[in-house]
mmCIF file of C-alpha atoms in Angstrom:
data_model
loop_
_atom_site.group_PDB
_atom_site.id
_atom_site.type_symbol
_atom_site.label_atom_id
_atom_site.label_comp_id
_atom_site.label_asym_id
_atom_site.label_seq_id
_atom_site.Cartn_x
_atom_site.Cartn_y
_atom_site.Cartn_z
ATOM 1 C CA UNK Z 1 0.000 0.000 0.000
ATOM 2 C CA UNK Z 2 1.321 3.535 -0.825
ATOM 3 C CA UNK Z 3 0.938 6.674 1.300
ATOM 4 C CA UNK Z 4 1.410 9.652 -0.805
ATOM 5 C CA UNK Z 5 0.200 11.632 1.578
ATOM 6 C CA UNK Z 6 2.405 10.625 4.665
ATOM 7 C CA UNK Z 7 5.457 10.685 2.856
ATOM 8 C CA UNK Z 8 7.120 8.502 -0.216
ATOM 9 C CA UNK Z 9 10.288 8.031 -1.790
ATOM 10 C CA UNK Z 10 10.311 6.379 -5.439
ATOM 11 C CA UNK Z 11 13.939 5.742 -6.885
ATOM 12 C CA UNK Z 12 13.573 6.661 -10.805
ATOM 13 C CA UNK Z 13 15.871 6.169 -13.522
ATOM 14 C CA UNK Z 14 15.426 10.144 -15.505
ATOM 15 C CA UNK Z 15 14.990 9.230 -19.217
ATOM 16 C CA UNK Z 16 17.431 10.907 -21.973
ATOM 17 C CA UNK Z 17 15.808 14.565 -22.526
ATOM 18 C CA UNK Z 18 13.188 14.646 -19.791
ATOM 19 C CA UNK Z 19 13.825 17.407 -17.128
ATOM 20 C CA UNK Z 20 13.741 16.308 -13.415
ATOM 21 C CA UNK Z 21 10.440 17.966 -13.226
ATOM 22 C CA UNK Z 22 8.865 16.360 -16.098
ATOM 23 C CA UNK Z 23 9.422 13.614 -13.699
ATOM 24 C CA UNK Z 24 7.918 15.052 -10.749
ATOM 25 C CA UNK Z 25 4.641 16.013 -13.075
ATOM 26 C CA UNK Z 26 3.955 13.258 -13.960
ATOM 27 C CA UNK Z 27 4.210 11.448 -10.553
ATOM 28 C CA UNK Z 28 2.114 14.489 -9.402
ATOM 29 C CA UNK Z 29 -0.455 14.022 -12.346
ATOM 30 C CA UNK Z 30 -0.895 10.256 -11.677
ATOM 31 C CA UNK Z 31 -1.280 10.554 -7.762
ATOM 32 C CA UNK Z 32 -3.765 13.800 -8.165
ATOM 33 C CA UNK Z 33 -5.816 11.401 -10.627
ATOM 34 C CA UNK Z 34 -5.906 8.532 -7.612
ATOM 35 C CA UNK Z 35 -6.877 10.274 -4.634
ATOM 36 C CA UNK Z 36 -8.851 12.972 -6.355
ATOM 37 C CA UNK Z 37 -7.050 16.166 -4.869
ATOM 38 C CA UNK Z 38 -6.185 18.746 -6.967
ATOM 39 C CA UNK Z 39 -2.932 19.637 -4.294
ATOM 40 C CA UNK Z 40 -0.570 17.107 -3.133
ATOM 41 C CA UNK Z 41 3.169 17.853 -2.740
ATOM 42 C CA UNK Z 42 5.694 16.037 -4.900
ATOM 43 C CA UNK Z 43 9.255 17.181 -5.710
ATOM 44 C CA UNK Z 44 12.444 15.818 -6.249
ATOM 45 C CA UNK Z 45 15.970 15.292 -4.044
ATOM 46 C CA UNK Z 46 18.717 16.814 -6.999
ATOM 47 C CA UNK Z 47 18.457 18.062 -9.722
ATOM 48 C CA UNK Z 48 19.425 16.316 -13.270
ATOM 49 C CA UNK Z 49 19.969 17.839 -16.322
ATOM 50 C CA UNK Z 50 17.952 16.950 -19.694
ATOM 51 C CA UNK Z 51 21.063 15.371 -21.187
ATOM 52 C CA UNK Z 52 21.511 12.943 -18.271
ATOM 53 C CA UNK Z 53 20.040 10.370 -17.125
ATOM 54 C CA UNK Z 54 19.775 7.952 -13.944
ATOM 55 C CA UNK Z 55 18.687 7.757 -10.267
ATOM 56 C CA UNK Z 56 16.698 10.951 -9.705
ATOM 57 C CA UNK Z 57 14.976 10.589 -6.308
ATOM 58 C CA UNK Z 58 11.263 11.486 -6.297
ATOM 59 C CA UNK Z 59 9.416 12.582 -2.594
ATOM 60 C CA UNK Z 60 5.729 13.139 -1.842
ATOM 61 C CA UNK Z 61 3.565 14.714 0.897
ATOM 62 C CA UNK Z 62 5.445 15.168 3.574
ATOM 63 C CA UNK Z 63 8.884 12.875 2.904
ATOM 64 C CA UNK Z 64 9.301 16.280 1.178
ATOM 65 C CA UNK Z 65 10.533 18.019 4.315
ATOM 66 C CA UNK Z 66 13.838 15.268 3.931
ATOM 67 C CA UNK Z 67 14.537 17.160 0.380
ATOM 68 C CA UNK Z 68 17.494 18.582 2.135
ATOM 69 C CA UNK Z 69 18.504 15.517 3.911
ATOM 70 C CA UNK Z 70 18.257 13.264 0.720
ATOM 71 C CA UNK Z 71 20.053 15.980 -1.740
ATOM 72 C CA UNK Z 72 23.017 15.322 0.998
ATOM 73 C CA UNK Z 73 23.514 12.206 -0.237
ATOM 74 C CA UNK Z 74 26.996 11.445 -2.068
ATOM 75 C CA UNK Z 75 26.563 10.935 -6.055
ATOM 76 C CA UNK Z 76 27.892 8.425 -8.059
ATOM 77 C CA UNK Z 77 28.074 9.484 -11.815
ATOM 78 C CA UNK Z 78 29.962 7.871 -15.232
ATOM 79 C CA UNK Z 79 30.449 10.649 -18.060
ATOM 80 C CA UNK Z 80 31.743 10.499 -21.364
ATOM 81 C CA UNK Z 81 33.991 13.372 -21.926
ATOM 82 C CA UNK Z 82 35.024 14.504 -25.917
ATOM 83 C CA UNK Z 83 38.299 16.224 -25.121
ATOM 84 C CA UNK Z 84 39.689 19.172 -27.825
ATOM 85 C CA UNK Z 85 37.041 20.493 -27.473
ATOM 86 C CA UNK Z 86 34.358 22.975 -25.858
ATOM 87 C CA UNK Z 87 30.901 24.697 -25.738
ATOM 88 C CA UNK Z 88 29.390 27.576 -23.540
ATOM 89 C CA UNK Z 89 27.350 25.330 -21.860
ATOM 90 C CA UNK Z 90 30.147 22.348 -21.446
ATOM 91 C CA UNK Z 91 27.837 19.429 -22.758
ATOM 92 C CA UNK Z 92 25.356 18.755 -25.698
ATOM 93 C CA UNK Z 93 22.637 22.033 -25.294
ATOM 94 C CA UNK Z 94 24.917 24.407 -27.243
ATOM 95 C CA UNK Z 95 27.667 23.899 -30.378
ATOM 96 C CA UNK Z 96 31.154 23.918 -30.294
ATOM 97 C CA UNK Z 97 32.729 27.383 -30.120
ATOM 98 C CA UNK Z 98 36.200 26.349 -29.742
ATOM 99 C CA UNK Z 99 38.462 23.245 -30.670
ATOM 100 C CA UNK Z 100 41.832 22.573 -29.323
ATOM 101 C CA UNK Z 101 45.013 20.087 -29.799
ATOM 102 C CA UNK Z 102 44.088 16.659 -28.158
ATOM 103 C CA UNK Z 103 46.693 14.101 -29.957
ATOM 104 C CA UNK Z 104 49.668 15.115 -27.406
ATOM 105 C CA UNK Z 105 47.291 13.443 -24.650
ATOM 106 C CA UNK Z 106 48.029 10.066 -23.416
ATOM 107 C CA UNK Z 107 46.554 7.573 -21.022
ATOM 108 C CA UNK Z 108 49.014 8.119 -18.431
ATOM 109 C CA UNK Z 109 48.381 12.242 -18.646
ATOM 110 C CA UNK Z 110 44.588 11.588 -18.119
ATOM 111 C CA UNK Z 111 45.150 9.211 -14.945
ATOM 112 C CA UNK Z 112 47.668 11.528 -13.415
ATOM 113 C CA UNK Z 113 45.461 14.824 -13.738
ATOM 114 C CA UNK Z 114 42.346 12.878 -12.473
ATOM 115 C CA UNK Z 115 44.220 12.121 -9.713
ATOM 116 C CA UNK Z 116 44.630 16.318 -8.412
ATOM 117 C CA UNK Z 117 40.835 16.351 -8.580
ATOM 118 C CA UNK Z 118 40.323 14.245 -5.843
ATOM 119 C CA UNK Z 119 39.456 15.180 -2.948
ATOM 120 C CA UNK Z 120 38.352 18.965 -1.880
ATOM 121 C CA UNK Z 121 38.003 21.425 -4.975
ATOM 122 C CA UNK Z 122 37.211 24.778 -5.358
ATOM 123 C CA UNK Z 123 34.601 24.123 -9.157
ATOM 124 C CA UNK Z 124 33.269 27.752 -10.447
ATOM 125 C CA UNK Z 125 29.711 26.354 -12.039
ATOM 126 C CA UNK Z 126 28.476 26.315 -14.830
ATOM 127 C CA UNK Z 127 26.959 29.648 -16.541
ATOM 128 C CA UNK Z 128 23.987 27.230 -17.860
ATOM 129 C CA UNK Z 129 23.136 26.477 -14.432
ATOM 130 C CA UNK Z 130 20.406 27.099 -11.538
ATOM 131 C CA UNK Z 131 22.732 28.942 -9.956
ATOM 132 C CA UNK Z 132 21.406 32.335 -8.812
ATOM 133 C CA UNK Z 133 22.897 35.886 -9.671
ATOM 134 C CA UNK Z 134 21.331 38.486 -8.101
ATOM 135 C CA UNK Z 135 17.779 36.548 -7.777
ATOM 136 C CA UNK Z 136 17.634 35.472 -11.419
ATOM 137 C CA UNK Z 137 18.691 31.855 -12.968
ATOM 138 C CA UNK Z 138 22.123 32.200 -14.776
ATOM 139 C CA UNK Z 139 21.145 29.821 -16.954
ATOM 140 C CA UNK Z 140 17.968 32.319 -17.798
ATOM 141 C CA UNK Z 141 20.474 35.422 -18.550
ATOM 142 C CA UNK Z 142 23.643 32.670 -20.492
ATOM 143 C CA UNK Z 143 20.518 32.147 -22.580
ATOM 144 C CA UNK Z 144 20.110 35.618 -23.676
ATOM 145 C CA UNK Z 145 23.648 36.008 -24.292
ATOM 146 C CA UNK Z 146 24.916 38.031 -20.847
ATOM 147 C CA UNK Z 147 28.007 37.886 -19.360
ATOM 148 C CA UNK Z 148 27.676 35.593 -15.910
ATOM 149 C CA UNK Z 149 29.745 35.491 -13.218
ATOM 150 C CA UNK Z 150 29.727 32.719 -10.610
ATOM 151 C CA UNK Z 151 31.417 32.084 -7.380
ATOM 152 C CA UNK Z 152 33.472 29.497 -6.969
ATOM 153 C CA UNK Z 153 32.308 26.411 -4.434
ATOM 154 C CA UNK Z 154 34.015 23.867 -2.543
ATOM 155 C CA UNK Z 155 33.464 20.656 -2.965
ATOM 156 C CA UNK Z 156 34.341 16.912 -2.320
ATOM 157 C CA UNK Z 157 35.687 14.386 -4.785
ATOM 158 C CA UNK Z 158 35.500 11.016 -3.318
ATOM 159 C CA UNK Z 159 36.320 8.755 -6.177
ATOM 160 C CA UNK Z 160 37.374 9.744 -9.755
ATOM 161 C CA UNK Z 161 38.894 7.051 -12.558
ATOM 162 C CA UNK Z 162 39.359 6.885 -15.781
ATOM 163 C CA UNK Z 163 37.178 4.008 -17.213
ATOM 164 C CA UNK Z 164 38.186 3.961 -20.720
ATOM 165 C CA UNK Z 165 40.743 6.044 -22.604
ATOM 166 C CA UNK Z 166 39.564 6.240 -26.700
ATOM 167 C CA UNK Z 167 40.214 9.615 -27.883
ATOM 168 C CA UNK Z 168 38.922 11.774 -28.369
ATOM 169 C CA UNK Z 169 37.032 10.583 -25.963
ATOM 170 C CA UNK Z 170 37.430 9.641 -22.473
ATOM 171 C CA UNK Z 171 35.182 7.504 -19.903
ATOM 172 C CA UNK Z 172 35.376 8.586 -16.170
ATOM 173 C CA UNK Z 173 33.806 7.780 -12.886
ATOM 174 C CA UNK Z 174 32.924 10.258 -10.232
ATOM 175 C CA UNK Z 175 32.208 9.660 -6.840
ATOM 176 C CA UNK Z 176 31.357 13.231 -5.296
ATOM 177 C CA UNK Z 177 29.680 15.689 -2.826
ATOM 178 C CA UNK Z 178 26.224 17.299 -3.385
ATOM 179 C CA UNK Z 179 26.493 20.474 -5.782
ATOM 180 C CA UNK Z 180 29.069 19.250 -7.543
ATOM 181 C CA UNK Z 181 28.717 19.892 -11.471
ATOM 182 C CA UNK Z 182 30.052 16.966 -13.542
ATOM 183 C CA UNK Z 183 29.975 19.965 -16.858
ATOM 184 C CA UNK Z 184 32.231 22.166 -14.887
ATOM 185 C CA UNK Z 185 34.120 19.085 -13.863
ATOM 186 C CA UNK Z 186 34.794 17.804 -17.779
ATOM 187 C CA UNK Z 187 35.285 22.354 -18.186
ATOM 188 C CA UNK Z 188 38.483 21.441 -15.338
ATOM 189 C CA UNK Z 189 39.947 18.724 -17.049
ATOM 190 C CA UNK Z 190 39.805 19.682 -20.191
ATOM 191 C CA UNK Z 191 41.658 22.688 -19.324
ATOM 192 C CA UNK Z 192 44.336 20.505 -17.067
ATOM 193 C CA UNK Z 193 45.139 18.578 -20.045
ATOM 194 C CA UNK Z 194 45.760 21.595 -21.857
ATOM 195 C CA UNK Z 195 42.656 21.180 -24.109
ATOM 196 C CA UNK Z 196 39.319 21.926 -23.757
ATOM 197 C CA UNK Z 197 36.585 19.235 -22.872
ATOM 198 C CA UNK Z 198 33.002 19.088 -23.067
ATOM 199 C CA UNK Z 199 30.615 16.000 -21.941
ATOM 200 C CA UNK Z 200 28.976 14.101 -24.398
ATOM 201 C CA UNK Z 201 26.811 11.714 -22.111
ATOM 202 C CA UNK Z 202 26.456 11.816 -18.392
ATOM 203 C CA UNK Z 203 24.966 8.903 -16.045
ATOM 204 C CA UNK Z 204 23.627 9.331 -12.733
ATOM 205 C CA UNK Z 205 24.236 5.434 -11.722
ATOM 206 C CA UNK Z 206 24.189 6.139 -8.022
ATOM 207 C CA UNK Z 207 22.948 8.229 -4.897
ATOM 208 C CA UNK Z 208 23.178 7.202 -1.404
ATOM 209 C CA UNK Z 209 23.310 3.467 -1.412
ATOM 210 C CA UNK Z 210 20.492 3.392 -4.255
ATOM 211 C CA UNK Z 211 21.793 2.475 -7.604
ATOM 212 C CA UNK Z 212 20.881 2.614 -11.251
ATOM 213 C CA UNK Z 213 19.594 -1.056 -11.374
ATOM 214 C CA UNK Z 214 17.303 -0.363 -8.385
ATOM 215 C CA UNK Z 215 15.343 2.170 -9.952
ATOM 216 C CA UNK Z 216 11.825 1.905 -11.610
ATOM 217 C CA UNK Z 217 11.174 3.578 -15.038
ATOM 218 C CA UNK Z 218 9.129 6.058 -15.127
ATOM 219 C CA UNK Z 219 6.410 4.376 -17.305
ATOM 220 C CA UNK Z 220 6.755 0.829 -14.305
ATOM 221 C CA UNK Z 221 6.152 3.695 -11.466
ATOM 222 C CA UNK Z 222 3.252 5.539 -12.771
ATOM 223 C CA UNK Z 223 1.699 1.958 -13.622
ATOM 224 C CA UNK Z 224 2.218 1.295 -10.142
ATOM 225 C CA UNK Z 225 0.473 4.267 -8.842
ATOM 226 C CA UNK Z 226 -2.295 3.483 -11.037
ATOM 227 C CA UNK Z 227 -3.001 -0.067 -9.802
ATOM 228 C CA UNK Z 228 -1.453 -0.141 -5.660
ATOM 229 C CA UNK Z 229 -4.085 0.466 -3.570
ATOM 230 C CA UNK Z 230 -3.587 4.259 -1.736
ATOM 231 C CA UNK Z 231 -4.188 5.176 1.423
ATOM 232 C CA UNK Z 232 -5.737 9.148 2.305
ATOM 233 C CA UNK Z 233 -5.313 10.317 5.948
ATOM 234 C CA UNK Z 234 -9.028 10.652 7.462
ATOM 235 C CA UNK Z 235 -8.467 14.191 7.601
ATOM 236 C CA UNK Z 236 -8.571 14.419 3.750
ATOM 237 C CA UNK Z 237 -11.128 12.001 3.127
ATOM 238 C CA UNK Z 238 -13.720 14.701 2.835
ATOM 239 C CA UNK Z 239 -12.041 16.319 0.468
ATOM 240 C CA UNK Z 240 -12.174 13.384 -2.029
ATOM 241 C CA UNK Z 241 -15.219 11.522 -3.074
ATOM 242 C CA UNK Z 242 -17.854 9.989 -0.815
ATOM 243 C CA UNK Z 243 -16.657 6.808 -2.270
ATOM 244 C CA UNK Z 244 -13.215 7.381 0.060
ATOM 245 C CA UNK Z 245 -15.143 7.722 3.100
ATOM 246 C CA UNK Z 246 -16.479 4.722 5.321
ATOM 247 C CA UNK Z 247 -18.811 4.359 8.422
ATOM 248 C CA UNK Z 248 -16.521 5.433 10.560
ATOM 249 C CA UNK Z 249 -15.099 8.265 8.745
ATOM 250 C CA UNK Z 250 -11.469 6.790 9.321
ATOM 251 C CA UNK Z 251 -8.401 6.744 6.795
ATOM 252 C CA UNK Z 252 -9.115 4.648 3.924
ATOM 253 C CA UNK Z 253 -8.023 3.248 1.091
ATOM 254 C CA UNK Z 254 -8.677 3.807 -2.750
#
């Protein structure tokens, strides 16, 4: 039995292109359409990008007072960096407005300038980010073409290796602290390697001790909230059908 109301936490792996709201809408959607209230709380524990996908962790009623205490969580991501070269946005969303020497690069050079990223970093984000400059998005004024400027943040990198080494492009793990952007990241080592980088895929395969394979689709969730049976606290009964009310007027199920 589910208790949207009381609090959940669903596990989903984000599809390719969705935003993490487009997840949380239509988790939001499906439950609204169950219990028959027009208002129940559902948001989301980190923020994804479009161009990534993976564990994005979904909360409901009130589980979404532990936002803060879930978004703690350390992050386990694999990206797929294209070194030589860069974009404003340091992934796919924009085109390529510079291109730099890459064939001097070898395995060894990649391993050994991973390496000074672990640990505590100072990262400047992203310009396309959700990062706030005086009360507006930056992503909202990089859009339009303004110049940004961003503080930079510390941060912790727990775990970073190289995966696979085919260049132009590289394969790395990242093991890191919450806030950390894996753009800006590919941005730093790019840079290190004295290139430019931008990433080309990016995987969210873990957060907390919830990983990738643990995770329902989107489509497998929303099926479930359509057939588990619900339960509504008595207090909102009334405000559903008479059909979610019994004798008693105590907390039932739909």
């Amino acid at each position: 039995m589910l208790h949207p109301i009381e609090g959940e936490v669903f596990y989903v792996d984000k599809p390719l292109k969705w935003t993490s709201f487009d997840v949380v809408k239509r988790v939001r959607g499906e439950l609204s359409r169950r219990t028959k209230l027009k208002k129940i709380k559902v948001g989301h524990a980190g923020t994804l990008d479009p161009l990534a996908t993976g564990v994005i962790t979904v909360v409901t009623g009130r589980a979404t007072k532990r936002i803060e205490e879930l978004q703690a969580h350390v992050k386990e991501y694999v990206a797929t960096i294209r070194l030589g070269a860069t974009t404003p946005s340091y992934d796919l969303e924009t085109q390529i407005d510079g291109e730099y020497p890459w064939q001097h690069i070898t395995r060894e050079m990649v391993t050994s300038t991973l390496s000074k990223f672990h640990g505590r970093i100072e990262q400047v984000p992203p310009a396309f980010s959700a990062c706030k400059v005086d009360g507006k998005r930056a992503y909202k004024m990089a859009r339009k073409g303004k110049e940004v400027e961003l503080k930079a943040k510390t941060l912790v990198i727990d775990e970073i290796e190289l995966l696979d080494f085919n260049l132009p492009e590289i394969v790395v793990r990242v093991v890191c602290s919450k806030g950390t952007y894996i753009r800006a990241l590919a941005r730093d080592i790019g840079e290190a390697l004295d290139s430019g980088a931008h990433l080309t895929a990016l995987r969210r395969t873990r957060v907390g001790d919830i990983s990738v394979e643990q995770c329902e689709q989107v489509d497998e969730l929303i099926h479930r909230l359509h057939n588990e049976e619900i339960e509504i606290p008595e207090e909102l009964v009334n405000l559903t059908t008479n059909k979610g009310k019994n004798e008693n007027n105590e907390a039932v199920s739909i």
